[in-house]
mmCIF file of C-alpha atoms in Angstrom:
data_model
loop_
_atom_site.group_PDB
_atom_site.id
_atom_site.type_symbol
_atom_site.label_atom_id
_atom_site.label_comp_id
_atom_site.label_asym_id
_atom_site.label_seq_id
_atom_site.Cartn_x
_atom_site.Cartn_y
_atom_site.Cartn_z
ATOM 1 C CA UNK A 1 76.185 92.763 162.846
ATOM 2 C CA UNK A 2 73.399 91.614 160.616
ATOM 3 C CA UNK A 3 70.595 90.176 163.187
ATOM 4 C CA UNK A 4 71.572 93.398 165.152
ATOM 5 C CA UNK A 5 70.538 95.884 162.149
ATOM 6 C CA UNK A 6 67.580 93.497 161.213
ATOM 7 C CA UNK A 7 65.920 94.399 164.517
ATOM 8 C CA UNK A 8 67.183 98.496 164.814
ATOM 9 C CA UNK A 9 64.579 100.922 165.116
ATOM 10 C CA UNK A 10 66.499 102.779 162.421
ATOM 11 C CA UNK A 11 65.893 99.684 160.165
ATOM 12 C CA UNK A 12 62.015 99.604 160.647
ATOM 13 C CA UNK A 13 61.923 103.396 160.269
ATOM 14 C CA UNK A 14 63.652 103.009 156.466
ATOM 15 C CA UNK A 15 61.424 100.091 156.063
ATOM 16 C CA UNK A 16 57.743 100.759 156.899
ATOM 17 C CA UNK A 17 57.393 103.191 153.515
ATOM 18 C CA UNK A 18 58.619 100.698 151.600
ATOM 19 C CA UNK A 19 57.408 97.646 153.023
ATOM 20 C CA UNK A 20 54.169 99.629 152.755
ATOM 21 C CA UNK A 21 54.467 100.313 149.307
ATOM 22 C CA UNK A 22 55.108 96.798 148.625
ATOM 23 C CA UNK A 23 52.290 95.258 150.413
ATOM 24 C CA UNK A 24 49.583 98.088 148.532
ATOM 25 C CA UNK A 25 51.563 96.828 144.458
ATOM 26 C CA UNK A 26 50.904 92.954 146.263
ATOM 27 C CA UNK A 27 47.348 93.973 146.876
ATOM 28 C CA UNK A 28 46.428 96.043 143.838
ATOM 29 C CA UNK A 29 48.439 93.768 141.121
ATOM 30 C CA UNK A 30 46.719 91.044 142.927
ATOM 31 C CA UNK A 31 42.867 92.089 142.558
ATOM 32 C CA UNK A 32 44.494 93.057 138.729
ATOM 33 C CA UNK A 33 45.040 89.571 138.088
ATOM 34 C CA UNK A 34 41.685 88.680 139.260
ATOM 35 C CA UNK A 35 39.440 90.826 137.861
ATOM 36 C CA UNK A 36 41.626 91.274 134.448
ATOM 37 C CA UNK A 37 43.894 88.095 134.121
ATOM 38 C CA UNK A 38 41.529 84.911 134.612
ATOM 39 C CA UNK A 39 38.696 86.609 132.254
ATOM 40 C CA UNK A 40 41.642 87.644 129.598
ATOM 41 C CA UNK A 41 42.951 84.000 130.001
ATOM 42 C CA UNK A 42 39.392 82.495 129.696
ATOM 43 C CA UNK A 43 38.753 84.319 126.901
ATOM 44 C CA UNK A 44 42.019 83.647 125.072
ATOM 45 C CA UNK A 45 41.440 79.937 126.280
ATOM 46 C CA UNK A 46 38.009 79.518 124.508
ATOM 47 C CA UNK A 47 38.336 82.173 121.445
ATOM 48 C CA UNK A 48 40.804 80.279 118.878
ATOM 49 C CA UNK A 49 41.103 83.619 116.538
ATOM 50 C CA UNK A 50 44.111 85.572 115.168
ATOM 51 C CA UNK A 51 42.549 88.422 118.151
ATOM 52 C CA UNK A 52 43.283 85.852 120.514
ATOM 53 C CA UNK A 53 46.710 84.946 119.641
ATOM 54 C CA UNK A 54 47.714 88.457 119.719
ATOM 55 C CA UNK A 55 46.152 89.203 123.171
ATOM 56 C CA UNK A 56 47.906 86.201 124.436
ATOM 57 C CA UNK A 57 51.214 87.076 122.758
ATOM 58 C CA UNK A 58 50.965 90.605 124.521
ATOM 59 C CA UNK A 59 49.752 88.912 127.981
ATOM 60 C CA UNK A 60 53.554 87.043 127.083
ATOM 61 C CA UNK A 61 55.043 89.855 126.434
ATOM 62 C CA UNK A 62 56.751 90.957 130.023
ATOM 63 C CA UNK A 63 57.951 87.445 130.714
ATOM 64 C CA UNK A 64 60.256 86.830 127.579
ATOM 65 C CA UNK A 65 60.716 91.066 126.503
ATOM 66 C CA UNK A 66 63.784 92.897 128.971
ATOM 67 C CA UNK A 67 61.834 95.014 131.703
ATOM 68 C CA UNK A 68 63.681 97.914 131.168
ATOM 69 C CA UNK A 69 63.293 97.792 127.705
ATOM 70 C CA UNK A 70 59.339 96.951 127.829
ATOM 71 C CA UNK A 71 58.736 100.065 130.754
ATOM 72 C CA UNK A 72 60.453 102.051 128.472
ATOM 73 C CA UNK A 73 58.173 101.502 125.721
ATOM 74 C CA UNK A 74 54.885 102.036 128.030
ATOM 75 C CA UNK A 75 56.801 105.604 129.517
ATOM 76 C CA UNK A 76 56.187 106.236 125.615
ATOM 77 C CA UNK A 77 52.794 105.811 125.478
ATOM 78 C CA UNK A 78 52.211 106.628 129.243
ATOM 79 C CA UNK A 79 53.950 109.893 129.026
ATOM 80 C CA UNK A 80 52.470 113.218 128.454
ATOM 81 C CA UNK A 81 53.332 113.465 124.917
ATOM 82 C CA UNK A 82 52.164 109.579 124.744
ATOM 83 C CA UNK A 83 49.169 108.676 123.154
ATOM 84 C CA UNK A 84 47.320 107.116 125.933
ATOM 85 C CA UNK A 85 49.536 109.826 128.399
ATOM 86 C CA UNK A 86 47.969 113.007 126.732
ATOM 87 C CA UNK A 87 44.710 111.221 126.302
ATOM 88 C CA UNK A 88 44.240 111.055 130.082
ATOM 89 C CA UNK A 89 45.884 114.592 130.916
ATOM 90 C CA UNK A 90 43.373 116.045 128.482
ATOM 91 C CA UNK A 91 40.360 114.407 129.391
ATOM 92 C CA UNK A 92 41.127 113.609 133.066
ATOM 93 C CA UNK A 93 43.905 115.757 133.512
ATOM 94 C CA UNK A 94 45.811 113.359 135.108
ATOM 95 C CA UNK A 95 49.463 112.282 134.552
ATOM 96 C CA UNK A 96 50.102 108.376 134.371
ATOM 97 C CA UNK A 97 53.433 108.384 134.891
ATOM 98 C CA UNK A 98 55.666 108.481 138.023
ATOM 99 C CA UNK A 99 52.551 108.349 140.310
ATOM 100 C CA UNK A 100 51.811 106.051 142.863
ATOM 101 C CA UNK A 101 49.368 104.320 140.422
ATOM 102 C CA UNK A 102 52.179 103.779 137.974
ATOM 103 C CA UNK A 103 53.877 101.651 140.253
ATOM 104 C CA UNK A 104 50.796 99.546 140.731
ATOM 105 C CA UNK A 105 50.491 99.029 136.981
ATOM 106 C CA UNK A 106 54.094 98.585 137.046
ATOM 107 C CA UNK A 107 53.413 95.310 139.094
ATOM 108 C CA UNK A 108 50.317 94.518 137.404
ATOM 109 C CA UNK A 109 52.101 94.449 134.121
ATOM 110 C CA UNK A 110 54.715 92.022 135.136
ATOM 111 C CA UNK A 111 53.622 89.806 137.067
ATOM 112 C CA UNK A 112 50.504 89.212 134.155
ATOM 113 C CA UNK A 113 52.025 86.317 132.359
ATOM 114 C CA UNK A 114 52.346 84.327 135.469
ATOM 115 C CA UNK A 115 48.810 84.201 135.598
ATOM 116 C CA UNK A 116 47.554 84.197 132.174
ATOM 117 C CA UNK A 117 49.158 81.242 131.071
ATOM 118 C CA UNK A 118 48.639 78.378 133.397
ATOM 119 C CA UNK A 119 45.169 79.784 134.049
ATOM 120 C CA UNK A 120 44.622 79.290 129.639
ATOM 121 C CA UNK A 121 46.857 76.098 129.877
ATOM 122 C CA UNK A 122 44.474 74.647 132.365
ATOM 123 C CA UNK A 123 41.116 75.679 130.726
ATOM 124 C CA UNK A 124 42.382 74.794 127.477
ATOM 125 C CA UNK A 125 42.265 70.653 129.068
ATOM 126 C CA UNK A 126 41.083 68.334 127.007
ATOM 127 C CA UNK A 127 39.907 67.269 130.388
ATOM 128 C CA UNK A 128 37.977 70.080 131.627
ATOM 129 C CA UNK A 129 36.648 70.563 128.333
ATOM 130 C CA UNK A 130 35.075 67.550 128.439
ATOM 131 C CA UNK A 131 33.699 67.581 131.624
ATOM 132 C CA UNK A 132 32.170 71.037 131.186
ATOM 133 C CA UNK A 133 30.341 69.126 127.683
ATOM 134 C CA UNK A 134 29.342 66.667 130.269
ATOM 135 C CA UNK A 135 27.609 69.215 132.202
ATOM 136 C CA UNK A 136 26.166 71.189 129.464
ATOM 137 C CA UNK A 137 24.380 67.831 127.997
ATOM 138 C CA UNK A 138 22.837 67.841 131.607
ATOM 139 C CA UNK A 139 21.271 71.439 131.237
ATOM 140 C CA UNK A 140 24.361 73.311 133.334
ATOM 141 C CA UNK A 141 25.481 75.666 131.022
ATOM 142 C CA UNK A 142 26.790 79.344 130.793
ATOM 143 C CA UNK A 143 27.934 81.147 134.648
ATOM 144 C CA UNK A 144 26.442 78.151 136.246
ATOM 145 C CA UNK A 145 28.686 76.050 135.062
ATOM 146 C CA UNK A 146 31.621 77.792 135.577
ATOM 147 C CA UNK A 147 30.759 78.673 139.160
ATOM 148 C CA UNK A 148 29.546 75.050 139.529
ATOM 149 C CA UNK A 149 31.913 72.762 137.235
ATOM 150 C CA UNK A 150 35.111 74.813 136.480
ATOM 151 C CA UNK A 151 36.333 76.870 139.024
ATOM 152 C CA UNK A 152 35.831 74.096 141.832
ATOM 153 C CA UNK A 153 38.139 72.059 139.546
ATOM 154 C CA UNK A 154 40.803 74.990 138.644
ATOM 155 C CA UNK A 155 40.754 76.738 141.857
ATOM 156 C CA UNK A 156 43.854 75.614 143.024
ATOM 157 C CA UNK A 157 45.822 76.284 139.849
ATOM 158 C CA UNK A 158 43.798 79.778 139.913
ATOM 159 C CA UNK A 159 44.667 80.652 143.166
ATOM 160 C CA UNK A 160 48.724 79.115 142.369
ATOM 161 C CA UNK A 161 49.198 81.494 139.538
ATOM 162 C CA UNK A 162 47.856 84.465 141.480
ATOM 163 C CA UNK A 163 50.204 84.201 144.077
ATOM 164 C CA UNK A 164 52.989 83.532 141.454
ATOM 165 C CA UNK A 165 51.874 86.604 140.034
ATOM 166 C CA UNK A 166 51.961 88.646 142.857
ATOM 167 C CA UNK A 167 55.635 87.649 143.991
ATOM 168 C CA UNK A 168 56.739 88.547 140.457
ATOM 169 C CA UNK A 169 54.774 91.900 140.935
ATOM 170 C CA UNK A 170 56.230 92.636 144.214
ATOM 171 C CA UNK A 171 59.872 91.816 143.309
ATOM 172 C CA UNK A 172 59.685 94.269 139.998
ATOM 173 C CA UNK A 173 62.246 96.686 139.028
ATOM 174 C CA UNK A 174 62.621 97.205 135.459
ATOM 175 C CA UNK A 175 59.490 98.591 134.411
ATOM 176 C CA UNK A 176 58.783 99.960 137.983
ATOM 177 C CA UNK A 177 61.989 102.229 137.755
ATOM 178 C CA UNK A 178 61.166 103.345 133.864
ATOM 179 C CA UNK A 179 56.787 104.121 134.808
ATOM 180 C CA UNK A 180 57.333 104.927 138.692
ATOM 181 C CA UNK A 181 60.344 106.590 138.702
ATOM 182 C CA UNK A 182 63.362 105.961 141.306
ATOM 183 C CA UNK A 183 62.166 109.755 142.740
ATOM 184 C CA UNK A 184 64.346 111.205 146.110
ATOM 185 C CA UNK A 185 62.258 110.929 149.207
ATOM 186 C CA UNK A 186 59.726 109.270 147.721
ATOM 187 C CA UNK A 187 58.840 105.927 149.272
ATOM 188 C CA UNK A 188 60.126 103.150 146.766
ATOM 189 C CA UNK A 189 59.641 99.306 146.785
ATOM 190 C CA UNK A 190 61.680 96.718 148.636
ATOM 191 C CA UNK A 191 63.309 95.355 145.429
ATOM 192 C CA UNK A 192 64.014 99.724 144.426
ATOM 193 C CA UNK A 193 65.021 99.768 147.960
ATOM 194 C CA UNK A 194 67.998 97.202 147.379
ATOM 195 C CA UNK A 195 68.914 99.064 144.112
ATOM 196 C CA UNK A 196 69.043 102.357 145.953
ATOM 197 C CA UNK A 197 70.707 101.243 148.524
ATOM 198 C CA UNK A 198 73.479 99.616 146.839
ATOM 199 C CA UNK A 199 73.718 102.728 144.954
ATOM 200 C CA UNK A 200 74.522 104.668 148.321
ATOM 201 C CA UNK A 201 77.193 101.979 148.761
ATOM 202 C CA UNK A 202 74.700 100.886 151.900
ATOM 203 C CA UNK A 203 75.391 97.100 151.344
ATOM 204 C CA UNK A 204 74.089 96.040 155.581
ATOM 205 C CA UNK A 205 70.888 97.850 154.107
ATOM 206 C CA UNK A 206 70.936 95.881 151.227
ATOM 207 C CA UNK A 207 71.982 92.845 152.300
ATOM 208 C CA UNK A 208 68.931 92.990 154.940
ATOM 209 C CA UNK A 209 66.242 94.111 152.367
ATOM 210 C CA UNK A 210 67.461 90.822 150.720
ATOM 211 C CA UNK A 211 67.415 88.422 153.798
ATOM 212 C CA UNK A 212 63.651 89.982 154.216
ATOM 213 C CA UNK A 213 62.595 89.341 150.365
ATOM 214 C CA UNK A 214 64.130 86.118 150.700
ATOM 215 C CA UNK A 215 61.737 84.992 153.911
ATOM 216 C CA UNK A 216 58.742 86.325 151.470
ATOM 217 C CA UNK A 217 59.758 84.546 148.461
ATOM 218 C CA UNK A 218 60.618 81.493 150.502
ATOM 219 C CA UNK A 219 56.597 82.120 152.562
ATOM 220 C CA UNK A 220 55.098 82.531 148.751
ATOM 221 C CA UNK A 221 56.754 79.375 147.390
ATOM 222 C CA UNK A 222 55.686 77.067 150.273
ATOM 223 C CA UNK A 223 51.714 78.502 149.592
ATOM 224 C CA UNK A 224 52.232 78.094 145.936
ATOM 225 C CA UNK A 225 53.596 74.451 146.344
ATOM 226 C CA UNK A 226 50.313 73.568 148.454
ATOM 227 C CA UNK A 227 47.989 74.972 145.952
ATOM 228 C CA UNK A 228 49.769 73.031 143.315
ATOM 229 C CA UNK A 229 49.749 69.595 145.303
ATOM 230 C CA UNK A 230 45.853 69.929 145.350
ATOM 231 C CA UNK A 231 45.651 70.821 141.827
ATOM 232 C CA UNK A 232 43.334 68.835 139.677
ATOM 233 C CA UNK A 233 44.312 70.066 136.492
#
């Protein structure tokens, strides 16, 4: 009964918005971690300060704080009566929440700490740290050296907690349900999906959802296992 509703047209017709959806938070919560986690961890790696700490302990925050709980908190500040929330409707005149772009921060949000940490573990080597000295007594200092010295050596613990961080971000529900909403015919994600369905007491539609997730998860963890294997620090 299973394989036979895995491959139904009606399956891929409930699944391409979805799956869709899913692939765009990957994408999005992906070039978030790049272009906003490895600076924040550099930065909290190599700035010992009180600032630091508390940047870090927020970077933490969605891996040891209940999701629900945590998206809650952000639909307070997100909302329209929120201070960042009325900020943007009165400048921009845009609402935050239960958009499309919630959901990506949604993602973004939880799947941070993933990448943060090892990414500041690693730079914070006594290691690395000593190699980049090294480098810096030779006249390679500043970008150069990073481009030249440390990411050749981290890349494959970068490129590890990425990936970590984008199957966290892909499988999110808490704080995707309180900032994105769980809307009627609006597309949701694969992980809402299963919720929803359940809901509907459609357990061959969830049951499916989860073999699929499962093949993901099981696709992600082989590529994160590789990267790891090569890892120099």
């Amino acid at each position: 009964m299973l394989p036979n509703f895995f491959f139904s047209p009606e399956l891929l017709a409930t699944l391409s918005a979805p799956l869709f959806l899913t692939l765009k938070v990957s994408l999005v919560s992906a070039l978030g971690f790049c272009f906003l986690g490895v600076p924040l961890a550099y930065w909290c790696a190599r700035r010992e300060s009180v600032l630091s700490k508390a940047v870090l302990f927020l970077a933490t925050l969605p891996l040891i704080f209940p999701p629900i709980a945590l998206g809650y908190l952000l639909m307070l500040l997100l909302g329209q009566q929120g201070f960042f929330g009325s900020w943007a409707m009165r400048v921009f005149d845009m609402r935050l929440l239960f958009s499309e772009g919630s959901v990506f921060l949604a993602g973004t949000i939880a799947g941070m700490p993933l990448v943060v940490r090892p990414i500041k573990e690693v730079l914070s080597s006594a290691r690395l740290l000593a190699l980049e000295e090294a480098a810096s007594v030779l006249g390679v200092e500043g970008v150069k050296r990073f481009r030249l010295i440390t990411l050749p050596l981290i890349k494959n613990t970068l490129l590890a907690s990425i990936m970590m961080g984008v199957a966290r971000a892909s499988g999110e529900v808490g704080v995707t349900l309180m900032l994105g909403g769980n809307i009627e015919n609006r597309p949701a994600t694969l992980s809402l999906e299963i919720y929803n369905a359940v809901a509907r007491g459609d357990f061959s539609l969830a049951s499916t959802l989860c073999a699929i997730l499962a093949v993901i998860a099981l696709c992600l963890y082989v590529a994160i296992e590789a990267q790891r294997s090569r890892a120099v620090f």
